[in-house]
């Protein structure tokens, strides 16, 4: 092969898959992955096979956007049937483990009455042996704690489930990631390798640094046909933006959704990276606009639109570390992001509230995150306070102002913010939409609907701003950008409640001479 220096084309995308379903923390972390496989994905495949045409019709009904329907043509139903059969055959141990979790919870509910839990260990399903601890809280409520580091060493965590697909960004919305598995396609390069594979690092470094096709073929262990397909994804020149670095002062760029790139000449910080690869769209910052080296990626929480492996895997070879909030250590609803990402080859820094992480010329401080998790005991969530180039920036993600006094403590510890970035998805999906597979006791629809994945409404956002005393406020787009549909599946109009609440908040800011805006696609601040 030629020694010509080649670069990965701008519009190449990756879809990381687990048993052909899109990877996000609850399908990649072993305990939660088993539960989702057994109680969501397998039943979903079975439902599709009973009536493929119903699933396809529902997938294309705008009123059912974001529903659990498989958007695969009926003509490919046999491939779905083969996938289901393979899962039932090859993942039988995982399916049994999930059933054992549900059975173990039931044993605990029936027998843990405040007395010694030791006699219950022999009664637990054998699949859980050595992977759990039984414990009471101080209200005598018993729970199962999963010893996650041990689970990663067991057969519940199986890297052979992982694969990736490489293709080009077409601008056409991909099927919804929580429901539709990815089947093989002639225009997709299939790689049966785990996410941590060093070849992926080499591939995506080629966005910035030239390499050869021979090197990538060896690194990715490609056959002749795969190498030929990869060759079409390479170019003889990079497509990097000339203004991706700055020479003085500070800059923040909004890349869409909850993604900010904070820069000085010495450092670059990226929050919740979920970045478009469509460099021809012309209305957004894309992967081409990222700096060559990123000191820190900062993750606020574990929802599929904030810890996006599709983007993170592309940054691994040019990244210092990922900062993630510390989990509760073994809670079924709260997998450790640090463990998950370390097993995918990332350098990870785990933080609690008010922990500081320094970078050249500045620092990030973790701050508390309230709400947005359906009142589940999920600790792996954090807002952040960034200090760089003389500015203090509050990165609020989807946190809620349900207890404004919290932000009084934040201000007392860290001072007055110059800018605040807030999420206002204030009428989110109900409990069962995201967490159904983890619930071992059924909940009523009324109960589920009362506990939503909601951020701040206008009143709560105003309360945050009042306590922080910030001079500027910016509200993230809430999945409104068109390249996020495969993950967000949201639809808003000018009359939607969330949009009305944002307008109300912006009016509140205007009345108080607070500079404010509703972000969309791209924006830049310089000082």
Short mmCIF file of C-alpha atoms in Angstrom, two decimals:
data_model
loop_
_atom_site.label_atom_id
_atom_site.label_comp_id
_atom_site.label_asym_id
_atom_site.label_seq_id
_atom_site.Cartn_x
_atom_site.Cartn_y
_atom_site.Cartn_z
CA UNK A 1 0.00 0.00 0.00
CA UNK A 2 1.05 3.60 -0.62
CA UNK A 3 2.86 5.63 2.05
CA UNK A 4 0.69 8.64 1.15
CA UNK A 5 -0.41 10.58 4.22
CA UNK A 6 -4.18 10.42 4.52
CA UNK A 7 -6.81 11.96 6.80
CA UNK A 8 -10.21 10.79 7.93
CA UNK A 9 -12.92 12.57 6.00
CA UNK A 10 -14.98 15.14 7.83
CA UNK A 11 -18.35 13.43 7.54
CA UNK A 12 -17.37 9.96 8.77
CA UNK A 13 -19.44 8.90 11.79
CA UNK A 14 -19.30 5.97 14.17
CA UNK A 15 -22.18 4.11 15.78
CA UNK A 16 -21.04 2.02 18.77
CA UNK A 17 -23.27 -1.03 19.20
CA UNK A 18 -23.99 -3.61 21.89
CA UNK A 19 -25.71 -6.65 20.36
CA UNK A 20 -26.56 -4.25 17.53
CA UNK A 21 -28.38 -1.80 19.80
CA UNK A 22 -26.88 1.66 20.16
CA UNK A 23 -24.52 1.93 23.13
CA UNK A 24 -25.22 4.29 26.01
CA UNK A 25 -24.55 3.74 29.75
CA UNK A 26 -27.62 1.60 30.40
CA UNK A 27 -26.83 -0.72 27.48
CA UNK A 28 -23.06 -0.80 28.09
CA UNK A 29 -22.63 -0.98 31.88
CA UNK A 30 -23.03 -4.70 32.68
CA UNK A 31 -25.81 -4.86 35.31
CA UNK A 32 -28.00 -2.28 33.60
CA UNK A 33 -27.23 -3.77 30.18
CA UNK A 34 -28.49 -7.16 31.32
CA UNK A 35 -31.71 -5.64 32.64
CA UNK A 36 -32.31 -3.67 29.45
CA UNK A 37 -31.56 -6.69 27.29
CA UNK A 38 -33.94 -8.98 29.19
CA UNK A 39 -36.78 -6.62 29.99
CA UNK A 40 -36.71 -4.11 27.13
CA UNK A 41 -34.76 -5.15 24.07
CA UNK A 42 -35.77 -8.82 23.82
CA UNK A 43 -39.48 -8.03 24.36
CA UNK A 44 -39.16 -5.21 21.82
CA UNK A 45 -37.73 -7.55 19.19
CA UNK A 46 -40.47 -10.10 19.94
CA UNK A 47 -43.14 -7.40 19.59
CA UNK A 48 -41.71 -6.31 16.24
CA UNK A 49 -41.72 -9.85 14.89
CA UNK A 50 -45.38 -10.25 15.82
CA UNK A 51 -46.31 -7.21 13.71
CA UNK A 52 -43.49 -5.49 11.81
CA UNK A 53 -45.87 -3.24 9.87
CA UNK A 54 -47.28 -1.78 13.09
CA UNK A 55 -43.80 -0.88 14.33
CA UNK A 56 -42.80 0.73 11.03
CA UNK A 57 -46.02 2.73 10.85
CA UNK A 58 -45.65 3.90 14.44
CA UNK A 59 -42.01 4.85 13.83
CA UNK A 60 -43.11 7.16 11.05
CA UNK A 61 -45.98 8.72 13.00
CA UNK A 62 -44.83 12.15 14.28
CA UNK A 63 -47.18 11.87 17.26
CA UNK A 64 -45.37 8.70 18.41
CA UNK A 65 -41.86 10.08 18.00
CA UNK A 66 -39.57 8.69 20.67
CA UNK A 67 -41.73 5.63 21.24
CA UNK A 68 -40.36 2.12 21.53
CA UNK A 69 -40.95 0.96 17.97
CA UNK A 70 -38.44 -0.71 15.66
CA UNK A 71 -38.03 1.15 12.39
CA UNK A 72 -36.86 -1.70 10.16
CA UNK A 73 -38.75 -2.64 6.98
CA UNK A 74 -40.81 -5.81 7.12
CA UNK A 75 -38.68 -7.15 4.26
CA UNK A 76 -35.80 -7.48 6.75
CA UNK A 77 -37.83 -9.18 9.47
CA UNK A 78 -35.86 -12.42 9.01
CA UNK A 79 -32.67 -10.56 10.00
CA UNK A 80 -34.39 -9.31 13.14
CA UNK A 81 -35.51 -12.87 13.86
CA UNK A 82 -31.91 -14.05 13.50
CA UNK A 83 -30.73 -11.29 15.85
CA UNK A 84 -33.27 -12.30 18.48
CA UNK A 85 -32.30 -15.97 18.18
CA UNK A 86 -28.62 -15.10 18.52
CA UNK A 87 -29.27 -13.02 21.64
CA UNK A 88 -31.29 -15.78 23.27
CA UNK A 89 -28.59 -18.32 22.42
CA UNK A 90 -25.40 -16.33 23.03
CA UNK A 91 -26.58 -14.12 25.90
CA UNK A 92 -28.43 -16.77 27.88
CA UNK A 93 -26.20 -16.14 30.91
CA UNK A 94 -26.98 -12.42 30.83
CA UNK A 95 -30.69 -13.04 30.52
CA UNK A 96 -30.55 -15.40 33.50
CA UNK A 97 -28.59 -12.79 35.45
CA UNK A 98 -31.30 -10.18 34.81
CA UNK A 99 -33.99 -12.61 35.93
CA UNK A 100 -31.88 -13.32 39.02
CA UNK A 101 -31.73 -9.61 39.85
CA UNK A 102 -35.52 -9.38 39.74
CA UNK A 103 -35.86 -12.57 41.78
CA UNK A 104 -33.30 -11.38 44.31
CA UNK A 105 -35.16 -8.11 44.80
CA UNK A 106 -38.35 -10.05 45.46
CA UNK A 107 -36.62 -12.34 47.99
CA UNK A 108 -35.32 -9.27 49.79
CA UNK A 109 -38.73 -7.58 49.85
CA UNK A 110 -40.36 -10.70 51.27
CA UNK A 111 -37.76 -11.60 53.87
CA UNK A 112 -35.83 -8.50 54.95
CA UNK A 113 -37.83 -7.36 57.99
CA UNK A 114 -35.13 -5.52 59.89
CA UNK A 115 -33.39 -8.61 61.27
CA UNK A 116 -30.03 -10.11 60.31
CA UNK A 117 -29.61 -10.40 56.52
CA UNK A 118 -26.94 -13.12 56.66
CA UNK A 119 -29.44 -16.02 56.24
CA UNK A 120 -30.67 -14.48 52.97
CA UNK A 121 -27.40 -14.90 51.08
CA UNK A 122 -27.91 -18.65 50.47
CA UNK A 123 -31.45 -17.90 49.28
CA UNK A 124 -30.27 -15.51 46.58
CA UNK A 125 -30.12 -16.84 42.98
CA UNK A 126 -26.70 -18.39 42.27
CA UNK A 127 -26.11 -15.96 39.39
CA UNK A 128 -25.72 -13.16 41.97
CA UNK A 129 -23.24 -15.00 44.17
CA UNK A 130 -20.13 -12.93 44.86
CA UNK A 131 -21.48 -9.89 42.99
CA UNK A 132 -23.81 -8.33 45.57
CA UNK A 133 -24.06 -7.18 49.15
CA UNK A 134 -27.32 -6.98 51.10
CA UNK A 135 -27.73 -3.96 53.36
CA UNK A 136 -30.26 -1.89 55.26
CA UNK A 137 -30.39 1.88 55.23
CA UNK A 138 -31.01 3.65 58.55
CA UNK A 139 -34.77 3.40 57.97
CA UNK A 140 -34.50 -0.40 57.85
CA UNK A 141 -35.18 -0.48 54.11
CA UNK A 142 -33.19 -3.35 52.57
CA UNK A 143 -31.41 -3.11 49.25
CA UNK A 144 -29.11 -5.02 46.95
CA UNK A 145 -25.78 -3.32 46.29
CA UNK A 146 -23.92 -4.46 43.21
CA UNK A 147 -20.14 -4.62 43.51
CA UNK A 148 -19.59 -3.09 40.09
CA UNK A 149 -15.80 -3.53 39.80
CA UNK A 150 -16.33 -7.25 40.44
CA UNK A 151 -19.19 -7.45 37.94
CA UNK A 152 -16.85 -6.10 35.23
CA UNK A 153 -14.60 -9.12 35.94
CA UNK A 154 -17.49 -11.57 35.61
CA UNK A 155 -19.14 -13.04 32.53
CA UNK A 156 -21.95 -10.48 32.90
CA UNK A 157 -19.60 -8.02 31.16
CA UNK A 158 -18.89 -9.41 27.72
CA UNK A 159 -16.91 -7.30 25.24
CA UNK A 160 -17.86 -9.65 22.42
CA UNK A 161 -21.25 -7.93 22.49
CA UNK A 162 -19.58 -4.75 21.23
CA UNK A 163 -19.05 -3.70 17.64
CA UNK A 164 -18.96 -0.48 15.65
CA UNK A 165 -20.33 0.74 12.36
CA UNK A 166 -18.55 3.40 10.31
CA UNK A 167 -20.41 5.36 7.67
CA UNK A 168 -20.95 8.85 6.30
CA UNK A 169 -23.24 11.47 7.79
CA UNK A 170 -25.99 11.85 5.20
CA UNK A 171 -28.07 14.54 6.88
CA UNK A 172 -31.00 12.09 6.94
CA UNK A 173 -32.22 11.37 10.46
CA UNK A 174 -31.13 7.99 11.71
CA UNK A 175 -33.58 5.64 13.50
CA UNK A 176 -34.19 6.31 17.19
CA UNK A 177 -31.32 4.81 19.18
CA UNK A 178 -33.32 3.49 22.16
CA UNK A 179 -35.51 1.26 20.02
CA UNK A 180 -34.06 0.34 16.62
CA UNK A 181 -31.09 -2.04 16.31
CA UNK A 182 -28.59 -1.43 13.52
CA UNK A 183 -28.45 -4.14 10.86
CA UNK A 184 -25.63 -4.54 8.32
CA UNK A 185 -25.78 -2.32 5.25
CA UNK A 186 -23.67 -2.15 2.05
CA UNK A 187 -22.73 1.49 2.73
CA UNK A 188 -21.62 0.77 6.32
CA UNK A 189 -18.23 -0.56 7.37
CA UNK A 190 -18.77 -3.21 10.04
CA UNK A 191 -16.02 -3.72 12.60
CA UNK A 192 -16.40 -6.51 15.16
CA UNK A 193 -14.09 -4.91 17.69
CA UNK A 194 -14.63 -3.63 21.24
CA UNK A 195 -14.91 0.08 21.92
CA UNK A 196 -11.54 0.17 23.71
CA UNK A 197 -9.72 -1.12 20.60
CA UNK A 198 -6.58 0.90 19.90
CA UNK A 199 -7.39 0.88 16.19
CA UNK A 200 -10.30 3.24 16.78
CA UNK A 201 -7.97 5.67 18.51
CA UNK A 202 -5.62 5.56 15.51
CA UNK A 203 -8.51 6.01 13.09
CA UNK A 204 -9.92 9.12 14.73
CA UNK A 205 -6.51 10.67 15.36
CA UNK A 206 -6.38 10.77 11.57
CA UNK A 207 -8.80 13.69 11.63
CA UNK A 208 -5.85 15.76 12.85
CA UNK A 209 -2.67 13.82 12.06
CA UNK A 210 -1.98 12.18 8.71
CA UNK A 211 -1.48 8.43 8.53
CA UNK A 212 -1.40 5.68 5.92
CA UNK A 213 -4.04 3.23 4.83
CA UNK A 214 -1.60 0.40 5.60
CA UNK A 215 -1.21 1.61 9.18
CA UNK A 216 -4.97 1.84 9.69
CA UNK A 217 -5.53 -1.54 8.08
CA UNK A 218 -3.12 -3.14 10.52
CA UNK A 219 -4.41 -1.17 13.52
CA UNK A 220 -8.04 -2.09 12.82
CA UNK A 221 -7.27 -5.68 11.68
CA UNK A 222 -9.08 -5.25 8.36
CA UNK A 223 -9.45 -7.71 5.52
CA UNK A 224 -9.15 -6.66 1.86
CA UNK A 225 -12.81 -5.72 1.47
CA UNK A 226 -12.85 -3.72 4.69
CA UNK A 227 -9.64 -1.92 3.75
CA UNK A 228 -11.11 -0.98 0.38
CA UNK A 229 -14.21 0.39 2.09
CA UNK A 230 -12.12 2.35 4.58
CA UNK A 231 -10.05 3.85 1.74
CA UNK A 232 -13.17 5.68 0.57
CA UNK A 233 -13.40 7.33 3.99
CA UNK A 234 -9.93 8.89 3.71
CA UNK A 235 -8.72 12.06 2.01
CA UNK A 236 -5.34 13.46 1.10
CA UNK A 237 -5.95 16.60 3.17
CA UNK A 238 -7.50 17.39 6.56
CA UNK A 239 -10.73 19.33 6.84
CA UNK A 240 -9.91 21.22 10.03
CA UNK A 241 -11.23 24.75 10.56
CA UNK A 242 -8.55 27.43 10.51
CA UNK A 243 -10.01 29.24 13.54
CA UNK A 244 -10.20 26.20 15.80
CA UNK A 245 -7.60 27.74 18.16
CA UNK A 246 -7.30 31.21 19.69
CA UNK A 247 -4.20 33.31 20.36
CA UNK A 248 -5.40 35.47 23.25
CA UNK A 249 -8.20 35.94 25.80
CA UNK A 250 -11.03 33.47 26.17
CA UNK A 251 -13.70 31.99 23.95
CA UNK A 252 -16.81 29.88 24.39
CA UNK A 253 -18.45 28.21 21.44
CA UNK A 254 -21.85 26.55 21.58
CA UNK A 255 -21.79 23.36 19.49
CA UNK A 256 -25.46 22.47 20.04
CA UNK A 257 -27.54 20.74 22.69
CA UNK A 258 -25.51 20.94 25.95
CA UNK A 259 -22.08 21.05 24.31
CA UNK A 260 -19.82 24.03 25.02
CA UNK A 261 -16.18 24.38 24.02
CA UNK A 262 -14.35 26.70 26.42
CA UNK A 263 -10.94 27.84 25.21
CA UNK A 264 -7.89 29.91 26.05
CA UNK A 265 -4.58 29.82 24.17
CA UNK A 266 -3.38 27.31 26.80
CA UNK A 267 -6.34 24.95 27.21
CA UNK A 268 -9.64 23.61 25.89
CA UNK A 269 -12.57 22.19 27.85
CA UNK A 270 -15.59 20.48 26.25
CA UNK A 271 -18.87 19.85 28.06
CA UNK A 272 -21.19 16.93 27.22
CA UNK A 273 -19.83 16.51 23.67
CA UNK A 274 -22.55 15.59 21.19
CA UNK A 275 -21.20 17.04 17.97
CA UNK A 276 -22.34 17.00 14.37
CA UNK A 277 -20.07 15.63 11.65
CA UNK A 278 -21.99 17.37 8.86
CA UNK A 279 -19.40 19.94 7.84
CA UNK A 280 -21.35 20.86 4.69
CA UNK A 281 -24.43 22.06 6.59
CA UNK A 282 -22.90 25.47 7.22
CA UNK A 283 -25.13 26.31 10.19
CA UNK A 284 -23.23 24.67 13.06
CA UNK A 285 -19.86 23.97 14.55
CA UNK A 286 -18.76 20.42 13.81
CA UNK A 287 -15.93 18.03 14.65
CA UNK A 288 -13.80 20.10 12.26
CA UNK A 289 -14.03 23.07 14.62
CA UNK A 290 -12.64 21.31 17.67
CA UNK A 291 -9.13 22.19 18.85
CA UNK A 292 -6.46 19.62 18.09
CA UNK A 293 -6.03 18.76 21.78
CA UNK A 294 -8.71 18.82 24.48
CA UNK A 295 -7.52 19.02 28.08
CA UNK A 296 -10.78 17.93 29.69
CA UNK A 297 -14.14 16.61 28.62
CA UNK A 298 -16.71 17.30 31.34
CA UNK A 299 -19.77 15.03 31.64
CA UNK A 300 -22.75 16.25 33.66
CA UNK A 301 -24.85 13.07 33.88
CA UNK A 302 -25.44 9.66 32.38
CA UNK A 303 -28.40 10.21 30.06
CA UNK A 304 -27.94 9.16 26.44
CA UNK A 305 -27.79 12.75 25.15
CA UNK A 306 -25.03 13.83 27.55
CA UNK A 307 -22.59 10.91 27.64
CA UNK A 308 -22.51 10.19 23.92
CA UNK A 309 -20.09 7.41 23.02
CA UNK A 310 -20.61 8.23 19.35
CA UNK A 311 -18.70 11.46 19.93
CA UNK A 312 -16.46 10.43 22.83
CA UNK A 313 -14.82 7.56 20.94
CA UNK A 314 -13.79 10.04 18.26
CA UNK A 315 -12.01 12.22 20.85
CA UNK A 316 -10.11 9.54 22.77
CA UNK A 317 -6.80 10.01 20.94
CA UNK A 318 -6.70 13.78 21.48
CA UNK A 319 -8.01 14.02 25.02
CA UNK A 320 -6.35 14.46 28.40
CA UNK A 321 -9.11 13.15 30.66
CA UNK A 322 -12.86 12.88 31.10
CA UNK A 323 -14.32 14.37 34.29
CA UNK A 324 -17.40 12.51 35.54
CA UNK A 325 -19.55 12.71 38.69
CA UNK A 326 -19.13 9.96 41.28
CA UNK A 327 -21.91 7.38 41.45
CA UNK A 328 -23.51 5.92 44.57
CA UNK A 329 -21.50 2.70 44.22
CA UNK A 330 -23.74 -0.20 43.38
CA UNK A 331 -27.23 1.29 43.09
CA UNK A 332 -29.09 -0.39 40.23
CA UNK A 333 -30.22 2.93 38.75
CA UNK A 334 -26.82 4.59 39.13
CA UNK A 335 -24.03 2.85 37.22
CA UNK A 336 -20.51 4.19 37.58
CA UNK A 337 -19.60 6.30 34.57
CA UNK A 338 -15.95 6.16 35.64
CA UNK A 339 -15.85 2.34 35.52
CA UNK A 340 -17.67 2.26 32.20
CA UNK A 341 -15.39 4.80 30.51
CA UNK A 342 -12.20 3.30 31.91
CA UNK A 343 -13.19 0.00 30.35
CA UNK A 344 -13.49 1.82 27.01
CA UNK A 345 -9.91 3.09 27.25
CA UNK A 346 -10.41 6.60 28.66
CA UNK A 347 -8.46 8.39 31.36
CA UNK A 348 -11.15 9.35 33.90
CA UNK A 349 -11.27 11.76 36.84
CA UNK A 350 -14.20 11.15 39.20
CA UNK A 351 -15.50 14.08 41.27
CA UNK A 352 -17.85 14.86 44.14
CA UNK A 353 -19.48 18.21 44.86
CA UNK A 354 -16.90 21.01 45.21
CA UNK A 355 -13.99 18.85 44.04
CA UNK A 356 -11.65 20.85 41.83
CA UNK A 357 -9.82 19.79 38.66
CA UNK A 358 -7.15 22.14 37.42
CA UNK A 359 -6.10 22.66 33.83
CA UNK A 360 -3.52 25.09 32.37
CA UNK A 361 -4.66 28.59 33.33
CA UNK A 362 -7.90 27.59 35.05
CA UNK A 363 -9.98 25.05 36.93
CA UNK A 364 -13.28 23.17 36.94
CA UNK A 365 -15.24 22.79 40.19
CA UNK A 366 -18.01 20.19 40.49
CA UNK A 367 -21.26 21.63 41.88
CA UNK A 368 -24.50 19.91 42.93
CA UNK A 369 -27.15 18.79 40.42
CA UNK A 370 -30.78 18.56 41.59
CA UNK A 371 -33.69 16.96 39.77
CA UNK A 372 -34.17 15.57 36.23
CA UNK A 373 -33.82 11.92 37.29
CA UNK A 374 -37.40 11.00 38.20
CA UNK A 375 -36.64 11.11 41.96
CA UNK A 376 -34.46 8.00 41.69
CA UNK A 377 -31.44 7.75 43.98
CA UNK A 378 -28.95 8.68 41.28
CA UNK A 379 -25.82 10.47 42.50
CA UNK A 380 -23.79 10.42 39.27
CA UNK A 381 -24.85 13.88 38.19
CA UNK A 382 -23.01 17.16 38.50
CA UNK A 383 -23.16 20.72 37.33
CA UNK A 384 -19.84 22.54 36.98
CA UNK A 385 -18.21 25.89 37.60
CA UNK A 386 -15.48 26.78 35.13
CA UNK A 387 -12.91 29.50 35.72
CA UNK A 388 -10.71 30.58 32.81
CA UNK A 389 -9.36 33.79 31.29
CA UNK A 390 -10.86 35.85 34.11
CA UNK A 391 -14.43 34.55 33.70
CA UNK A 392 -16.61 32.36 35.93
CA UNK A 393 -19.10 30.19 34.06
CA UNK A 394 -21.85 28.06 35.60
CA UNK A 395 -22.62 24.95 33.51
CA UNK A 396 -26.05 23.91 34.73
CA UNK A 397 -26.98 21.10 32.33
CA UNK A 398 -30.51 19.81 33.02
CA UNK A 399 -30.50 20.59 36.73
CA UNK A 400 -33.63 21.97 38.34
CA UNK A 401 -34.10 24.92 40.66
CA UNK A 402 -36.40 22.93 42.94
CA UNK A 403 -34.39 24.07 45.97
CA UNK A 404 -33.03 27.57 45.26
CA UNK A 405 -31.17 27.80 48.56
CA UNK A 406 -28.63 25.32 47.16
CA UNK A 407 -27.31 27.98 44.78
CA UNK A 408 -26.80 30.36 47.70
CA UNK A 409 -24.21 27.90 48.98
CA UNK A 410 -22.64 27.63 45.54
CA UNK A 411 -22.31 31.40 45.30
CA UNK A 412 -21.00 31.61 48.85
CA UNK A 413 -18.26 29.12 48.02
CA UNK A 414 -17.38 30.15 44.46
CA UNK A 415 -18.51 33.76 44.07
CA UNK A 416 -20.69 35.38 41.42
CA UNK A 417 -20.93 33.77 37.99
CA UNK A 418 -20.39 35.88 34.91
CA UNK A 419 -22.44 33.51 32.72
CA UNK A 420 -24.89 30.71 33.44
CA UNK A 421 -25.91 27.98 30.99
CA UNK A 422 -29.17 26.24 31.89
CA UNK A 423 -31.36 23.42 30.57
CA UNK A 424 -35.12 24.02 30.51
CA UNK A 425 -36.65 20.75 29.32
CA UNK A 426 -39.29 21.33 31.98
CA UNK A 427 -41.83 18.70 30.91
CA UNK A 428 -39.66 15.67 30.33
CA UNK A 429 -40.49 12.05 29.67
CA UNK A 430 -42.00 9.97 32.49
CA UNK A 431 -40.12 7.57 34.75
CA UNK A 432 -40.87 4.44 32.74
CA UNK A 433 -39.65 5.88 29.42
CA UNK A 434 -36.00 5.56 30.39
CA UNK A 435 -35.97 3.38 33.51
CA UNK A 436 -38.67 0.76 32.87
CA UNK A 437 -36.21 -2.14 32.54
CA UNK A 438 -34.72 -1.41 35.97
CA UNK A 439 -38.01 -1.32 37.87
CA UNK A 440 -38.62 -4.69 39.53
CA UNK A 441 -41.96 -3.54 40.98
CA UNK A 442 -44.56 -2.22 38.51
CA UNK A 443 -45.55 1.43 38.85
CA UNK A 444 -48.83 2.93 37.80
CA UNK A 445 -49.03 5.26 34.82
CA UNK A 446 -50.16 8.04 37.13
CA UNK A 447 -47.11 7.51 39.35
CA UNK A 448 -44.76 7.36 36.37
CA UNK A 449 -46.18 10.53 34.88
CA UNK A 450 -45.71 12.38 38.16
CA UNK A 451 -41.94 11.67 38.10
CA UNK A 452 -40.38 13.12 34.99
CA UNK A 453 -37.03 13.76 33.40
CA UNK A 454 -37.55 17.49 33.83
CA UNK A 455 -35.14 20.38 34.19
CA UNK A 456 -36.01 23.90 35.29
CA UNK A 457 -39.18 25.75 34.38
CA UNK A 458 -39.21 29.55 34.17
CA UNK A 459 -39.73 30.04 37.89
CA UNK A 460 -36.98 27.59 38.84
CA UNK A 461 -34.51 29.01 36.31
CA UNK A 462 -35.22 32.50 37.65
CA UNK A 463 -34.59 31.25 41.19
CA UNK A 464 -31.20 29.85 40.14
CA UNK A 465 -30.25 33.15 38.54
CA UNK A 466 -31.42 35.12 41.56
CA UNK A 467 -29.25 33.10 43.91
CA UNK A 468 -26.21 32.93 41.63
CA UNK A 469 -26.41 36.61 40.69
CA UNK A 470 -25.08 35.80 37.21
CA UNK A 471 -24.86 38.61 34.69
CA UNK A 472 -25.82 36.54 31.64
CA UNK A 473 -28.09 33.50 31.14
CA UNK A 474 -28.30 31.15 28.18
CA UNK A 475 -30.75 28.30 27.71
CA UNK A 476 -29.62 25.23 25.81
CA UNK A 477 -31.53 24.00 22.81
CA UNK A 478 -33.53 20.98 23.96
CA UNK A 479 -32.90 18.57 21.15
CA UNK A 480 -34.17 21.15 18.67
CA UNK A 481 -31.15 20.88 16.39
CA UNK A 482 -31.88 18.62 13.44
CA UNK A 483 -28.77 16.42 13.83
CA UNK A 484 -29.91 15.17 17.26
CA UNK A 485 -33.15 13.46 16.26
CA UNK A 486 -31.83 9.90 16.44
CA UNK A 487 -31.03 10.44 20.14
CA UNK A 488 -33.55 13.05 21.28
CA UNK A 489 -36.70 12.33 19.22
CA UNK A 490 -38.26 15.59 20.45
CA UNK A 491 -40.70 17.80 18.61
CA UNK A 492 -41.50 21.37 19.63
CA UNK A 493 -43.66 24.15 18.23
CA UNK A 494 -43.93 27.77 19.32
CA UNK A 495 -46.91 26.77 21.46
CA UNK A 496 -45.14 23.91 23.27
CA UNK A 497 -45.07 24.33 27.05
CA UNK A 498 -41.28 24.16 27.22
CA UNK A 499 -40.86 26.90 24.61
CA UNK A 500 -43.38 29.09 26.42
CA UNK A 501 -41.47 28.62 29.65
CA UNK A 502 -38.21 29.65 27.99
CA UNK A 503 -39.89 32.78 26.63
CA UNK A 504 -41.19 33.58 30.11
CA UNK A 505 -37.70 33.17 31.57
CA UNK A 506 -36.13 35.35 28.88
CA UNK A 507 -38.70 38.05 29.62
CA UNK A 508 -37.84 37.79 33.32
CA UNK A 509 -34.15 38.29 32.44
CA UNK A 510 -34.89 41.25 30.16
CA UNK A 511 -36.90 42.96 32.89
CA UNK A 512 -33.84 42.74 35.15
CA UNK A 513 -31.26 43.77 32.54
CA UNK A 514 -29.75 40.27 32.46
CA UNK A 515 -28.38 39.46 29.04
CA UNK A 516 -30.04 36.21 27.97
CA UNK A 517 -30.76 34.00 24.99
CA UNK A 518 -32.19 30.71 23.79
CA UNK A 519 -29.32 28.90 22.07
CA UNK A 520 -29.69 27.09 18.79
CA UNK A 521 -27.08 25.39 16.59
CA UNK A 522 -24.13 27.72 17.17
CA UNK A 523 -23.01 30.82 19.02
CA UNK A 524 -19.72 32.34 20.11
CA UNK A 525 -18.60 34.56 22.98
CA UNK A 526 -15.16 36.23 23.04
CA UNK A 527 -13.39 38.31 25.66
#
